[in-house]
Coordinates of C-alpha atoms in Angstrom, one line a residue:
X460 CA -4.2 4.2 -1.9
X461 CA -6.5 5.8 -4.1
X462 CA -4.8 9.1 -4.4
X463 CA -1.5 7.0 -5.1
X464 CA -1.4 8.4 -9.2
X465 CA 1.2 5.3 -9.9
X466 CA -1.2 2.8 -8.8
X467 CA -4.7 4.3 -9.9
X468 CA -3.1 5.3 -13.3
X469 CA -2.2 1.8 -13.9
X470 CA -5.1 -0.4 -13.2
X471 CA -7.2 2.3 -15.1
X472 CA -5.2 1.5 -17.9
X473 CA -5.1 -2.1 -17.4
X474 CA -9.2 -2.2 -17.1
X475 CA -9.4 -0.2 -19.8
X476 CA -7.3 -2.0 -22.0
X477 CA -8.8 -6.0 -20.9
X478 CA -12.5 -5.3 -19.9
X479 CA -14.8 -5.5 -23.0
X480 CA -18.0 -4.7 -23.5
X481 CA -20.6 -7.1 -22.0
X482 CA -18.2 -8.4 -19.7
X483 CA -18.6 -10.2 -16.3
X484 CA -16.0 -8.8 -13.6
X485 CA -15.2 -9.9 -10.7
X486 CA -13.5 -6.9 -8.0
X487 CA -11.5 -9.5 -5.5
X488 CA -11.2 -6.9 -2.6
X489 CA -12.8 -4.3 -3.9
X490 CA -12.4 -2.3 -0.8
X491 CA -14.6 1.3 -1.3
X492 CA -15.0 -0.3 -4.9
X493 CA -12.9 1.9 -7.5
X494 CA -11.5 -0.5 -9.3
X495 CA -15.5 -2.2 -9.7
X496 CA -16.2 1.0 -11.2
X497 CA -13.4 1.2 -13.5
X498 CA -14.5 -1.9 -15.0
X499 CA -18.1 -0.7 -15.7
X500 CA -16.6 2.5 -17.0
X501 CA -14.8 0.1 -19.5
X502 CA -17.8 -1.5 -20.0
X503 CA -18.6 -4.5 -18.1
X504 CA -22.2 -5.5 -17.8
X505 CA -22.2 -6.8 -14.2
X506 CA -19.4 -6.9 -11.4
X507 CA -19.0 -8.7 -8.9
X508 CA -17.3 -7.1 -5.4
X509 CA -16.6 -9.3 -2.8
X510 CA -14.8 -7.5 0.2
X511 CA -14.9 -9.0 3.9
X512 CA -14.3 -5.8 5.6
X513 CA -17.3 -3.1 6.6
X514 CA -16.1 -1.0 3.8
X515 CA -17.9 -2.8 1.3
X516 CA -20.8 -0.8 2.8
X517 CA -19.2 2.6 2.3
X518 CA -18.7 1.3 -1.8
X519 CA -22.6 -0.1 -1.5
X520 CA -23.3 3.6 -1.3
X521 CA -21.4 5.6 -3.3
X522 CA -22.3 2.9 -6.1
X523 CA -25.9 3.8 -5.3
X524 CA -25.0 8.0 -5.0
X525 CA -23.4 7.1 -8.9
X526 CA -26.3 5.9 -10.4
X527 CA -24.5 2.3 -10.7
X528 CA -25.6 0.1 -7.6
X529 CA -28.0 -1.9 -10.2
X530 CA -24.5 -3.3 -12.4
X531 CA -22.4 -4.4 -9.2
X532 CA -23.6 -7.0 -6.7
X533 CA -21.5 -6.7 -3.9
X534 CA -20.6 -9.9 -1.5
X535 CA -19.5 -9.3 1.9
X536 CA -17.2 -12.3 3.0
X537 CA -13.6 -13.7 2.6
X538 CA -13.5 -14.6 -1.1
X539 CA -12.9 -18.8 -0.3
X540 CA -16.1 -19.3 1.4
X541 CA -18.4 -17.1 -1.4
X542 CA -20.3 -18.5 -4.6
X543 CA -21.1 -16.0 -7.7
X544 CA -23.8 -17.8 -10.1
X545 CA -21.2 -17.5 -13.4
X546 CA -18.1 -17.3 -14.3
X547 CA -16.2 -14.4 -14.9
X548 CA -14.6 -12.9 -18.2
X549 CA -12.1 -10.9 -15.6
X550 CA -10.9 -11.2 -12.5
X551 CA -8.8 -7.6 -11.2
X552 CA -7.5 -7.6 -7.6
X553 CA -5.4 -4.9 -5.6
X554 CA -4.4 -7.5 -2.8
X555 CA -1.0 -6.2 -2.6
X556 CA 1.4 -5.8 0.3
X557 CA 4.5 -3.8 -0.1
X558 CA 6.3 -7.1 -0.7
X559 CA 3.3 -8.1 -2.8
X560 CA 2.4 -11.4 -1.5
X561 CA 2.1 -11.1 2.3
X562 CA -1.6 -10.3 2.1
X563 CA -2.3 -14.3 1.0
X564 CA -2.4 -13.0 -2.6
X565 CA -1.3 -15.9 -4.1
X566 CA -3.6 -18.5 -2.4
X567 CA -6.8 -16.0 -2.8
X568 CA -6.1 -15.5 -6.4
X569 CA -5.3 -19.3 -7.1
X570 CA -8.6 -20.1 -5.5
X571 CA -10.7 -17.1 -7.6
X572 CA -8.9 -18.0 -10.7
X573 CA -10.2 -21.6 -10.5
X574 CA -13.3 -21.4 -9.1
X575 CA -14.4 -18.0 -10.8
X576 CA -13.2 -17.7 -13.8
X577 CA -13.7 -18.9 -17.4
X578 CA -11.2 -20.8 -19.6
X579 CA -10.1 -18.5 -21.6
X580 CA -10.6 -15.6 -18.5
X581 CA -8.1 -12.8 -18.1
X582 CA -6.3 -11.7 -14.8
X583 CA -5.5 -8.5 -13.4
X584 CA -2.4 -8.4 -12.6
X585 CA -1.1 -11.1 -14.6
X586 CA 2.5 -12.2 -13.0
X587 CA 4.7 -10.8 -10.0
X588 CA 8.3 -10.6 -9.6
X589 CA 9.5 -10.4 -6.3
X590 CA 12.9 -8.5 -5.4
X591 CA 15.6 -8.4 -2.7
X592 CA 18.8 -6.2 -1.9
X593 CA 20.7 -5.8 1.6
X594 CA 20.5 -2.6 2.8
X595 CA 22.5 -0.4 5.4
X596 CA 19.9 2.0 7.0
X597 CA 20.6 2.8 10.5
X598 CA 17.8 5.0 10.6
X599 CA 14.9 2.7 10.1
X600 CA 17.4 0.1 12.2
X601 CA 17.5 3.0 15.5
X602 CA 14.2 2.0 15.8
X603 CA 14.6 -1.3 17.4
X604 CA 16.8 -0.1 19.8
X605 CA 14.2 1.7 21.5
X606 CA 13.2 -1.4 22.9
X607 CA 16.6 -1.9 24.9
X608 CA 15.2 0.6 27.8
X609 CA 12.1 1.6 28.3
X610 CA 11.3 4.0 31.4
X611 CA 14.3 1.3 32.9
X612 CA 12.4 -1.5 32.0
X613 CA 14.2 -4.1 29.6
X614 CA 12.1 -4.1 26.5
X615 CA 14.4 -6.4 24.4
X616 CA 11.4 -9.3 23.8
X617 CA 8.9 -7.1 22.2
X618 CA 12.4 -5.9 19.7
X619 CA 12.6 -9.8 19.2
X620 CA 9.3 -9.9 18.0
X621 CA 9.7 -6.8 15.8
X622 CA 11.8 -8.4 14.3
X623 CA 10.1 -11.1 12.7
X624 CA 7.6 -8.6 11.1
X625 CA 7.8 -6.7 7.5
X626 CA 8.3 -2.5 8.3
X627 CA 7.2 -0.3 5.6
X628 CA 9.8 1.9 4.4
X629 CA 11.4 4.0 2.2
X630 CA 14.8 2.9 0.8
X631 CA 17.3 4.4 -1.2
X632 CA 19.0 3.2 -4.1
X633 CA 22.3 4.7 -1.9
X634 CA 21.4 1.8 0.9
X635 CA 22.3 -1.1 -1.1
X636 CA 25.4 -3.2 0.4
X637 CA 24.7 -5.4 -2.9
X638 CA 22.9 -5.6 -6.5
X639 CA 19.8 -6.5 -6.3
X640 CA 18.4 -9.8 -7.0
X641 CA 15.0 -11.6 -8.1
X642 CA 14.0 -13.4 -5.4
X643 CA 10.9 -14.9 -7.4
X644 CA 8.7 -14.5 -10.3
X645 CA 5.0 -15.5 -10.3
X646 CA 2.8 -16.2 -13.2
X647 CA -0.5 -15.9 -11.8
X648 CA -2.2 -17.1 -14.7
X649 CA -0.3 -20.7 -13.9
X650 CA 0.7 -21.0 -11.1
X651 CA -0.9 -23.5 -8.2
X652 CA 1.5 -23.5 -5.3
X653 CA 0.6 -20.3 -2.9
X654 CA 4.4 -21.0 -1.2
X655 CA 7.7 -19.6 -1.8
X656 CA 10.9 -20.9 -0.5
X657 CA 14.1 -19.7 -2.3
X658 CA 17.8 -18.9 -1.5
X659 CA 20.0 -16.0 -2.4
X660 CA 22.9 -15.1 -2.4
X661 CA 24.3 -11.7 -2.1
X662 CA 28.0 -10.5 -2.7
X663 CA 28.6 -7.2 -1.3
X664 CA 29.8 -4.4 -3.5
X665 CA 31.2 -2.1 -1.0
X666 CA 31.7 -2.6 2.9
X667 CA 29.0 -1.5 5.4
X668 CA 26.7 -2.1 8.0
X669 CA 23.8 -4.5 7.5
X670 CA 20.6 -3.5 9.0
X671 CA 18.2 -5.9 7.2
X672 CA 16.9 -6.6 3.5
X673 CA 14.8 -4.4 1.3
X674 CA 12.4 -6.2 -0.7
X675 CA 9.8 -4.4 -3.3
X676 CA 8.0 -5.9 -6.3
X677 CA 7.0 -5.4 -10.2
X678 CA 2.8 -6.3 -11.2
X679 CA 2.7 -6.9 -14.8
X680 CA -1.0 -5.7 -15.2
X681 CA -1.3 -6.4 -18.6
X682 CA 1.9 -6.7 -21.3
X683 CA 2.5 -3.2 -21.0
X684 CA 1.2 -1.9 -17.8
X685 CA 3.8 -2.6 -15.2
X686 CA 3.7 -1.1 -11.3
X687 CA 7.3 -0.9 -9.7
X688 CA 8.0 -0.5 -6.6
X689 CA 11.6 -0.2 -6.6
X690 CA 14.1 2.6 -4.7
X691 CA 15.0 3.9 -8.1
X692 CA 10.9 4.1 -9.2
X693 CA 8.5 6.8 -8.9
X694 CA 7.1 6.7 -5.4
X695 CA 3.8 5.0 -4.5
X696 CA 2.2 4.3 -1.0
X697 CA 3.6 0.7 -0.7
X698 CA 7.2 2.3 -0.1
X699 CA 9.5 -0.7 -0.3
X700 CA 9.1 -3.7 2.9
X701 CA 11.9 -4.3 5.0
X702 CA 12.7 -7.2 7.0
X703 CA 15.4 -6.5 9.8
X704 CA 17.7 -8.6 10.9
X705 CA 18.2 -9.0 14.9
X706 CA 21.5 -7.1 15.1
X707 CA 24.1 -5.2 12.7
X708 CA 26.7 -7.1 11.0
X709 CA 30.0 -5.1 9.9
X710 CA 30.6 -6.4 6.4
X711 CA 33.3 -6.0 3.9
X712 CA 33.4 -5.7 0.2
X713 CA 33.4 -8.9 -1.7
X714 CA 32.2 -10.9 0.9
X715 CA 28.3 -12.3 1.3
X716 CA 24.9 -13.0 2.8
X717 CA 23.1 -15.8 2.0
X718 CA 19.0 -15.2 2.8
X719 CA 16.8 -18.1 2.9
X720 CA 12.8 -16.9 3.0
X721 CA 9.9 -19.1 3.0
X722 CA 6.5 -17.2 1.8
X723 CA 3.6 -19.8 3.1
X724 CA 0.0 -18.9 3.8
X725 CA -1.3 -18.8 7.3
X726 CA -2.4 -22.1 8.4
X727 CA -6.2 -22.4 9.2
X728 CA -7.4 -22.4 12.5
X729 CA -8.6 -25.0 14.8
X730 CA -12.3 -24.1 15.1
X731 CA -12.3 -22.1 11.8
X732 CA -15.4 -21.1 10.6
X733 CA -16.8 -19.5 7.2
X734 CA -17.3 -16.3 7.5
X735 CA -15.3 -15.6 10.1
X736 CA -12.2 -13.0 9.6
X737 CA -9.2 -14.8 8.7
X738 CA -7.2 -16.3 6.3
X739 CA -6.0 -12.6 5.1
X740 CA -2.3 -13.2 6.4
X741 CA 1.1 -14.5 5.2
X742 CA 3.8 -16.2 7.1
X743 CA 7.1 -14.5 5.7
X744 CA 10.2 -16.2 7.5
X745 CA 13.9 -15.8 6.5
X746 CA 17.4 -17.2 7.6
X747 CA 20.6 -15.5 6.6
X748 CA 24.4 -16.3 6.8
X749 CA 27.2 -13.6 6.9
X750 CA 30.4 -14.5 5.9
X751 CA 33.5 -12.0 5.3
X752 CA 32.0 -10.2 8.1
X753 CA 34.5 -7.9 9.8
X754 CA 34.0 -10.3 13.2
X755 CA 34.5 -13.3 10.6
X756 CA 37.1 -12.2 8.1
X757 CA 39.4 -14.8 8.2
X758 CA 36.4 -17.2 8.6
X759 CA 37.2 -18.4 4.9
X760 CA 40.6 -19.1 5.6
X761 CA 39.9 -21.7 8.2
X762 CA 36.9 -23.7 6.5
X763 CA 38.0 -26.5 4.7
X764 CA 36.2 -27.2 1.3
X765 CA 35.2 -30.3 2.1
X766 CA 34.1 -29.1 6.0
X767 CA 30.3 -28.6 6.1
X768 CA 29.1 -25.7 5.2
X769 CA 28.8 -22.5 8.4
X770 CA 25.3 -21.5 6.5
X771 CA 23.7 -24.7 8.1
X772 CA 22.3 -25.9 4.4
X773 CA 23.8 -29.7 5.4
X774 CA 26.2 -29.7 2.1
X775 CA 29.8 -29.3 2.0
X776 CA 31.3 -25.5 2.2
X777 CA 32.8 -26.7 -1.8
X778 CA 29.6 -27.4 -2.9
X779 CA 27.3 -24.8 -1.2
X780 CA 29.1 -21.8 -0.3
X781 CA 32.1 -21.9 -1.4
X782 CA 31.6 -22.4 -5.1

């Protein structure tokens, strides 16, 4: 992540551009600590590093080796369960998945930004929007099928369970089946709710096979320092994420997919303890619902407007998908 150019460019910007002189920071996941030093470089008078991994002793030290050790005090420990004696000016994070949120950003940062920061307190980044696109990529999609046969051995339950999980990927612009949508935007400086649950609906542009969706997001670091993440964007080490679905669909030209996601965090636990390493994961599900599909073509045909819906959303096919 660090030799990523995109990414270290633009929080050294951002930090440069919010942190003022005599400011309190706090690093939320400061990892080996860059983005600590950054703000001391701006300026900052004390930071703050909490970071629950071991690495926060590899940044201990190279703080020390820089001279700076006596200006950060680092906190080892999931951010929820940790105190700092004062509130901050500025709170910067790089908590950010390649789909931006499946790292339990929002419910960390909604728990920092109350607890750590002052009134008037600045955020780094400030907002995220969220995007989605269908893609045809039978490449990344070939590897799922490796779990048909294994050695002879029927492997299909472990591709079930792939399937469920984000990949990291590179997509191309070339992949889309549709125009791209927003599937959410974020102000982080407002918002309280650390869940997502949206719909969207895709019409495709050109027929194809679907593999899965593409999904990739925008950080508005400050009102002119933006990180994208898009196919058609300079490259950065969060790729794009893709979320497969469990087998092709042939599709046609001005047909559609309808994609229902929920983004919730992790639930707690029984036994959970502070301190202990958790809390650090997203729950990312989605439903979708193909219609013009080759298989389905004259599926329109045969639904009646006022029939209920095929997508399962409980409405009439008039008032849902039909419209």
């Amino acid at each position: 992540m660090m030799a990523d150019r995109v990414r270290m460019d633009a929080y050294e910007k951002a930090i440069s551009q919010v942190v003022k002189e005599g400011d309190v920071v706090v690093d939320l996941g400061c990892g080996l600590g860059i983005l600590s030093f950054l703000a001391l470089k701006a300026g900052a008078k004390k930071v703050y590093a909490v970071e629950k991994t071991d690495s926060i002793n590899l940044a201990r030290e190279i703080a020390k080796r820089n001279g700076i050790d006596d200006k950060i005090v680092f906190i080892e420990g999931v951010s929820k369960d940790i105190e700092i004696p004062e509130k901050a000016d500025v709170i910067v994070s790089e908590t950010l998945g390649s789909f931006a949120v499946e790292e339990n950003t929002l419910e960390f940062t909604i728990d920092a930004r109350k607890r750590f920061l002052k009134e008037d307190g600045r955020l780094i980044p400030e907002a995220l929007k969220l995007w989605l696109a269908p893609v045809e990529n039978s490449g990344v999609y070939k590897k799922f099928s490796f779990w048909n046969d294994v050695a002879g051995f029927d492997f299909s339950f472990a591709k079930e369970e792939l399937t469920k999980r984000i990949l990291i990927e590179d997509i191309s612009k070339k992949d889309f089946l549709s125009n791209p949508l927003i599937y959410n935007g974020i102000d982080l400086v407002e918002t309280d709710n650390p869940s997502i649950n949206e719909r969207l609906k895709f019409e495709f542009s050109k027929s194809g096979t679907l593999h899965g969706f593409a999904g990739w997001f925008q950080a508005l670091l400050t009102d002119d320092v933006v990180i994208d993440t898009s196919p058609s964007s300079q490259k950065t080490h969060w790729k794009q994420a893709f979320f497969p679905i469990k087998e092709p669909v042939h599709v046609k030209k001005g047909g559609y997919v309808i994609i229902d996601m929920k983004v919730l965090p992790k639930p707690v636990p029984a036994g959970y303890k502070q301190g202990t390493e958790t809390l650090d994961h997203t729950i990312i599900s989605y439903d979708y619902f193909c219609s013009q599909s080759e298989e389905d073509a004259s599926l329109k045909n045969k639904i009646s407007r006022n029939d209920p819906c095929q997508c399962g959303s409980g409405k009439k096919y008039k008032k849902c998908c039909g419209v």
